Amino acid sequence: MRGRDFLAVSDLGREELLQILDSASQFKRGLDPGLPLARRSLALVFLRPSNRTRVSFEVAVHRLGGHPIALFDREIEMGRRESVADVGRILDRFVDGLIARIPSDRDLRGLAQAMGSPVINAMTDLSHPCQVLADCLSVQEQVGHLEGARVTFVGDYNNVCRSWIEATQVVGLDLRVVGPPGYLPDPVPNPVQGAGRLLVTSDPGLALNDTDVVYTDVWTSMGQEEQHEDRRQDFGPYQVNRQLLALAPPRAKVMHCLPAHRGEEITDDVLDGPQSVVFDQAENRFWVQMALLWAIFQGPEESP
Ligand code: CP
Ligand code: NVA
């Protein structure tokens, strides 16, 4: 995927996705990725808070020999001090790529159009592809295989959930999305890959009874803070606590993209319990993003 943008999981084909996971595993096991970003600078535009995404990308850019430049809203005031497209046109004159966390997916695509160099989606309100790409590696490691793995997303049909559905369409997972009526995908998207299956339900027992992974995320995403009270009420029965986890087989792993709102979507005893793999999961953000950067900046040239 040399020179390409990565704006959504569906930008990847099945082989490309599996290749990135394979490179990530090899880097994790000690393979030297070299310095494909030597003498290159990448801008990281973060209009929303971040711990994992920004730090793991900054460190990965540095590890590959590049120079990361983090920019925050207070500095560039994108769309206010300057139009989104103009920000892109200017950055493109200075840097070799852009990693952007911005609320609007449309703005992200506008930036990508304004820039000739590659743009990576570090999360919008619509999707979080880097998160789910890294989570695919965690599923592979924890379950033993990715394709056909039974992953149950418990909670809101949000950016992370949307990227999970795209992953199902690319590599053929057995994905279940379970949440309260009114917060579920409607209409239910259609998985296209051979082994891909998608179940959307409000019945946790149905979704969890043979699952390999119980995955959750916050009920109130960034930007939805004014809905917090309503959401706390509506999602209450879907808290990942000991009772809900007991609906899944004991071998099931608990995953969460983090940050967790402890005591809301997940309880401390589950997040810190023996089935939880959330900190190993978070570490994989680094390895997979390093593999993604490698594929974009060092991977084989593509024929036009
Ligand atoms: N999971 C994730 O994207 O975390 P941050 O918001 O801290 O980057
Ligand atoms: N759905 C969450 C993910 C945070 C990484 C949010 O958008 O706030």
Coordinates of C-alpha atoms and ligand atoms in Angstrom, one line a residue:
M1 CA 0.0 0.0 0.0
R2 CA 3.0 2.2 -0.7
G3 CA 2.0 5.9 -0.8
R4 CA -1.7 5.3 0.0
D5 CA -4.0 6.8 2.5
F6 CA -5.4 4.7 5.4
L7 CA -8.8 6.3 6.2
A8 CA -10.8 3.2 6.9
V9 CA -10.3 -0.6 7.4
S10 CA -12.1 -1.1 4.1
D11 CA -9.2 0.7 2.3
L12 CA -7.4 -2.6 2.8
G13 CA -7.8 -5.8 0.9
R14 CA -7.8 -9.1 2.9
E15 CA -4.2 -9.9 1.9
E16 CA -3.0 -6.4 2.7
L17 CA -4.6 -6.5 6.1
L18 CA -3.1 -10.0 6.9
Q19 CA 0.3 -8.8 5.6
I20 CA 0.3 -5.8 8.0
L21 CA -0.5 -8.1 10.9
D22 CA 2.3 -10.5 9.9
S23 CA 4.8 -7.6 9.7
A24 CA 3.6 -6.4 13.1
S25 CA 4.2 -9.8 14.6
Q26 CA 7.6 -10.0 13.1
F27 CA 8.6 -6.6 14.4
K28 CA 7.2 -7.6 17.8
R29 CA 9.4 -10.7 17.7
G30 CA 12.5 -8.5 17.0
L31 CA 12.8 -8.1 13.3
D32 CA 14.5 -4.8 12.5
P33 CA 12.1 -2.7 10.4
G34 CA 15.0 -0.4 9.3
L35 CA 14.7 3.3 8.9
P36 CA 12.2 3.9 6.1
L37 CA 11.3 7.3 7.6
A38 CA 14.8 8.6 7.7
R39 CA 14.9 12.3 6.7
R40 CA 11.1 12.3 6.7
S41 CA 8.7 14.3 8.9
L42 CA 5.1 13.3 9.7
A43 CA 2.6 15.7 11.2
L44 CA 0.2 14.4 13.9
V45 CA -2.8 16.6 14.1
F46 CA -4.9 15.8 17.2
L47 CA -8.0 17.9 17.6
R48 CA -9.2 15.5 20.4
P49 CA -7.5 14.0 23.4
S50 CA -5.4 10.9 23.1
N51 CA -2.9 8.8 25.0
R52 CA -2.4 5.5 23.2
T53 CA -2.8 6.7 19.6
R54 CA -0.6 9.7 19.7
V55 CA 2.1 8.3 21.8
S56 CA 2.3 4.9 19.9
F57 CA 2.4 6.8 16.6
E58 CA 5.0 9.2 17.8
V59 CA 7.2 6.5 19.1
A60 CA 6.7 4.4 15.9
V61 CA 7.6 7.3 13.6
H62 CA 10.7 7.9 15.7
R63 CA 11.7 4.2 15.7
L64 CA 11.5 4.1 11.9
G65 CA 13.9 7.0 11.7
G66 CA 11.4 9.8 11.1
H67 CA 10.5 13.1 12.8
P68 CA 7.0 13.4 14.3
I69 CA 5.5 16.8 14.7
A70 CA 2.4 16.9 17.0
L71 CA -0.1 19.7 16.5
F72 CA -3.1 20.4 18.6
D73 CA -6.2 22.3 18.1
R74 CA -5.1 25.3 20.1
E75 CA -2.2 25.7 17.6
I76 CA -3.8 25.2 14.2
E77 CA -7.5 25.9 15.0
M78 CA -8.4 23.9 12.0
G79 CA -11.5 25.3 10.2
R80 CA -11.4 28.5 12.2
R81 CA -8.0 30.1 11.8
E82 CA -7.7 28.4 8.4
S83 CA -9.9 26.2 6.2
V84 CA -9.4 22.4 6.5
A85 CA -8.2 22.3 2.9
D86 CA -5.7 25.1 3.4
V87 CA -4.2 23.3 6.4
G88 CA -3.7 20.3 4.2
R89 CA -2.2 22.2 1.4
I90 CA 0.3 23.9 3.7
L91 CA 1.3 20.8 5.7
D92 CA 1.8 19.0 2.4
R93 CA 4.6 21.5 1.5
F94 CA 6.5 20.6 4.7
V95 CA 5.8 17.0 5.7
D96 CA 5.8 13.5 4.1
G97 CA 2.6 12.3 5.7
L98 CA -0.2 13.2 8.1
I99 CA -1.7 11.3 11.0
A100 CA -5.0 13.0 12.0
R101 CA -7.5 12.6 14.8
I102 CA -10.3 14.9 13.9
P103 CA -14.1 14.7 14.6
S104 CA -15.4 14.9 11.1
D105 CA -14.8 12.1 8.7
R106 CA -15.7 14.5 5.9
D107 CA -13.0 16.9 7.0
L108 CA -10.5 14.0 7.2
R109 CA -11.3 13.1 3.6
G110 CA -11.0 16.8 2.6
L111 CA -7.6 16.9 4.2
A112 CA -6.6 13.8 2.3
Q113 CA -7.7 15.3 -1.0
A114 CA -5.8 18.5 -0.3
M115 CA -2.6 16.5 0.4
G116 CA -0.5 14.5 -2.0
S117 CA 1.3 12.6 0.7
P118 CA -0.4 9.8 2.7
V119 CA -3.0 10.5 5.4
I120 CA -3.8 8.1 8.2
N121 CA -7.0 8.2 10.2
A122 CA -6.2 8.3 13.9
M123 CA -10.0 8.4 14.7
T124 CA -13.0 10.3 13.6
D125 CA -16.5 10.2 15.0
L126 CA -17.2 7.6 12.3
S127 CA -14.3 5.2 12.5
H128 CA -11.2 4.1 14.3
P129 CA -9.4 1.9 11.8
C130 CA -5.9 1.9 13.5
Q131 CA -7.6 0.6 16.7
V132 CA -9.3 -2.2 15.1
L133 CA -6.4 -3.2 12.9
A134 CA -4.3 -3.5 16.1
D135 CA -7.2 -5.4 17.7
C136 CA -7.1 -7.9 14.9
L137 CA -3.6 -8.8 15.9
S138 CA -4.7 -9.2 19.5
V139 CA -7.5 -11.5 18.4
Q140 CA -5.1 -13.5 16.3
E141 CA -2.7 -13.8 19.3
Q142 CA -5.4 -14.5 22.0
V143 CA -7.8 -16.7 20.0
G144 CA -5.2 -18.4 17.8
H145 CA -6.8 -17.3 14.5
L146 CA -8.5 -14.2 13.1
E147 CA -10.8 -15.5 10.4
G148 CA -13.8 -17.0 11.9
A149 CA -13.0 -15.7 15.4
R150 CA -16.1 -15.0 17.4
V151 CA -15.9 -11.4 18.6
T152 CA -18.8 -9.8 20.5
F153 CA -18.9 -6.1 20.6
V154 CA -21.1 -5.1 23.6
G155 CA -22.3 -1.5 23.7
D156 CA -22.6 1.5 21.3
Y157 CA -22.6 1.4 17.5
N158 CA -19.8 3.9 17.5
N159 CA -16.6 4.6 15.6
V160 CA -14.8 1.5 17.0
C161 CA -17.9 -0.7 16.3
R162 CA -18.1 0.6 12.8
S163 CA -14.5 -0.3 12.1
W164 CA -15.1 -3.8 13.5
I165 CA -17.9 -4.3 11.0
E166 CA -15.6 -3.2 8.2
A167 CA -13.0 -5.6 9.5
T168 CA -15.6 -8.4 9.3
Q169 CA -16.3 -7.3 5.7
V170 CA -12.6 -7.5 4.9
V171 CA -11.3 -10.7 6.7
G172 CA -14.4 -12.6 7.6
L173 CA -14.9 -12.6 11.3
D174 CA -17.9 -13.9 13.2
L175 CA -18.9 -10.6 14.7
R176 CA -21.8 -10.0 17.1
V177 CA -22.9 -6.5 18.0
V178 CA -25.1 -6.4 21.1
G179 CA -26.6 -3.3 22.6
P180 CA -29.9 -1.6 23.6
P181 CA -32.6 -1.0 20.9
G182 CA -32.1 2.4 19.3
Y183 CA -28.3 2.2 19.5
L184 CA -27.7 -0.7 17.0
P185 CA -26.8 -0.6 13.3
D186 CA -29.9 -0.2 11.2
P187 CA -30.0 -1.4 8.6
V188 CA -27.6 -4.2 9.4
P189 CA -24.6 -4.0 7.1
N190 CA -23.8 -7.0 4.9
P191 CA -20.5 -8.8 5.4
V192 CA -19.0 -9.8 2.1
Q193 CA -16.1 -12.1 2.8
G194 CA -16.6 -15.8 2.7
A195 CA -16.3 -16.5 6.5
G196 CA -17.8 -13.2 7.5
R197 CA -20.9 -13.2 9.7
L198 CA -22.6 -10.4 11.5
L199 CA -25.3 -10.8 14.2
V200 CA -27.0 -7.7 15.6
T201 CA -29.1 -8.3 18.7
S202 CA -30.2 -6.8 22.0
D203 CA -29.9 -10.2 23.7
P204 CA -26.5 -10.6 25.4
G205 CA -27.0 -14.4 26.0
L206 CA -27.5 -15.0 22.3
A207 CA -24.4 -13.1 21.3
L208 CA -22.1 -14.3 24.1
N209 CA -22.8 -18.0 24.6
D210 CA -20.0 -19.3 22.4
T211 CA -17.9 -16.1 21.9
D212 CA -14.1 -16.0 21.9
V213 CA -13.9 -12.3 22.7
V214 CA -16.0 -9.9 24.8
Y215 CA -15.2 -6.4 23.5
T216 CA -16.5 -3.2 24.9
D217 CA -16.0 0.6 24.6
V218 CA -17.4 3.6 26.3
W219 CA -21.1 4.4 26.2
T220 CA -20.4 8.1 25.7
S221 CA -17.8 8.8 23.1
M222 CA -15.9 12.0 22.8
G223 CA -18.2 14.8 21.6
Q224 CA -21.4 13.1 23.1
E225 CA -20.9 14.4 26.6
E226 CA -24.3 16.1 26.7
Q227 CA -26.0 12.7 26.2
H228 CA -24.1 11.1 29.1
E229 CA -27.0 10.7 31.6
D230 CA -29.4 9.3 29.0
R231 CA -26.7 6.9 27.8
R232 CA -25.9 5.7 31.3
Q233 CA -29.6 4.8 31.7
D234 CA -30.0 3.2 28.3
F235 CA -26.8 1.1 28.4
G236 CA -27.1 0.0 32.0
P237 CA -28.2 -3.6 31.3
Y238 CA -25.2 -4.0 28.9
Q239 CA -22.4 -3.3 31.5
V240 CA -19.6 -5.9 31.1
N241 CA -19.7 -7.1 34.7
R242 CA -19.3 -10.5 36.3
Q243 CA -22.9 -11.5 35.6
L244 CA -22.7 -10.6 31.9
L245 CA -19.3 -12.2 31.5
A246 CA -20.7 -15.4 32.9
L247 CA -22.8 -15.7 29.8
A248 CA -19.6 -16.2 27.8
P249 CA -17.4 -19.3 27.9
P250 CA -14.7 -19.1 30.7
R251 CA -12.0 -19.1 28.0
A252 CA -13.4 -15.9 26.4
K253 CA -11.0 -12.9 26.5
V254 CA -12.1 -9.4 27.5
M255 CA -11.0 -6.6 25.3
H256 CA -11.5 -2.8 25.5
C257 CA -9.9 -0.1 23.3
L258 CA -9.4 2.1 26.3
P259 CA -9.8 4.6 27.9
A260 CA -12.3 2.8 30.1
H261 CA -15.0 4.6 32.0
R262 CA -14.6 2.2 34.9
G263 CA -18.0 1.5 36.6
E264 CA -19.9 2.4 33.5
E265 CA -19.4 0.0 30.5
I266 CA -17.1 -2.3 32.5
T267 CA -16.4 -3.0 36.1
D268 CA -13.0 -3.0 37.8
D269 CA -13.1 -6.7 38.6
V270 CA -13.6 -7.6 34.9
L271 CA -11.2 -5.0 33.5
D272 CA -8.5 -6.1 36.0
G273 CA -9.6 -9.8 36.0
P274 CA -8.0 -12.9 34.6
Q275 CA -9.9 -12.9 31.3
S276 CA -8.9 -9.3 30.5
V277 CA -6.1 -8.7 27.9
V278 CA -6.6 -4.9 27.6
F279 CA -3.0 -3.9 28.3
D280 CA -1.5 -6.4 25.9
Q281 CA -4.1 -5.2 23.5
A282 CA -3.0 -1.6 23.9
E283 CA 0.6 -2.5 23.3
N284 CA -0.3 -3.9 19.9
R285 CA -1.3 -0.4 18.8
F286 CA 2.4 0.3 18.6
W287 CA 3.4 -2.8 16.6
V288 CA 0.6 -2.6 14.2
Q289 CA 1.0 1.1 13.5
M290 CA 4.7 0.5 12.9
A291 CA 3.8 -2.1 10.4
L292 CA 1.2 0.2 8.8
L293 CA 3.8 3.0 8.5
W294 CA 6.2 0.5 7.1
A295 CA 3.7 -0.7 4.4
I296 CA 2.9 2.9 3.4
F297 CA 6.5 4.2 3.3
Q298 CA 8.5 1.1 2.5
G299 CA 6.2 -1.5 1.2
P300 CA 6.3 -2.7 -2.4
E301 CA 5.4 -0.2 -5.2
E302 CA 1.9 -0.8 -6.6
S303 CA 1.2 -0.9 -10.2
P304 CA -1.1 1.9 -11.3
Ligands
CP1 N1 -7.8 3.7 22.2 C1 -7.4 4.9 21.9 O1 -7.5 5.4 20.7 O2 -6.9 5.6 22.9 P1 -6.5 7.1 22.9 O3 -7.8 7.9 22.7 O4 -5.9 7.4 24.2 O5 -5.6 7.4 21.7
NVA2 N1 -15.5 5.5 21.1 C1 -14.5 6.2 21.8 C2 -13.1 5.6 21.4 C3 -12.0 6.2 22.2 C4 -10.7 5.6 21.8 C5 -14.5 7.7 21.5 O1 -14.8 8.0 20.3 O2 -14.4 8.5 22.4

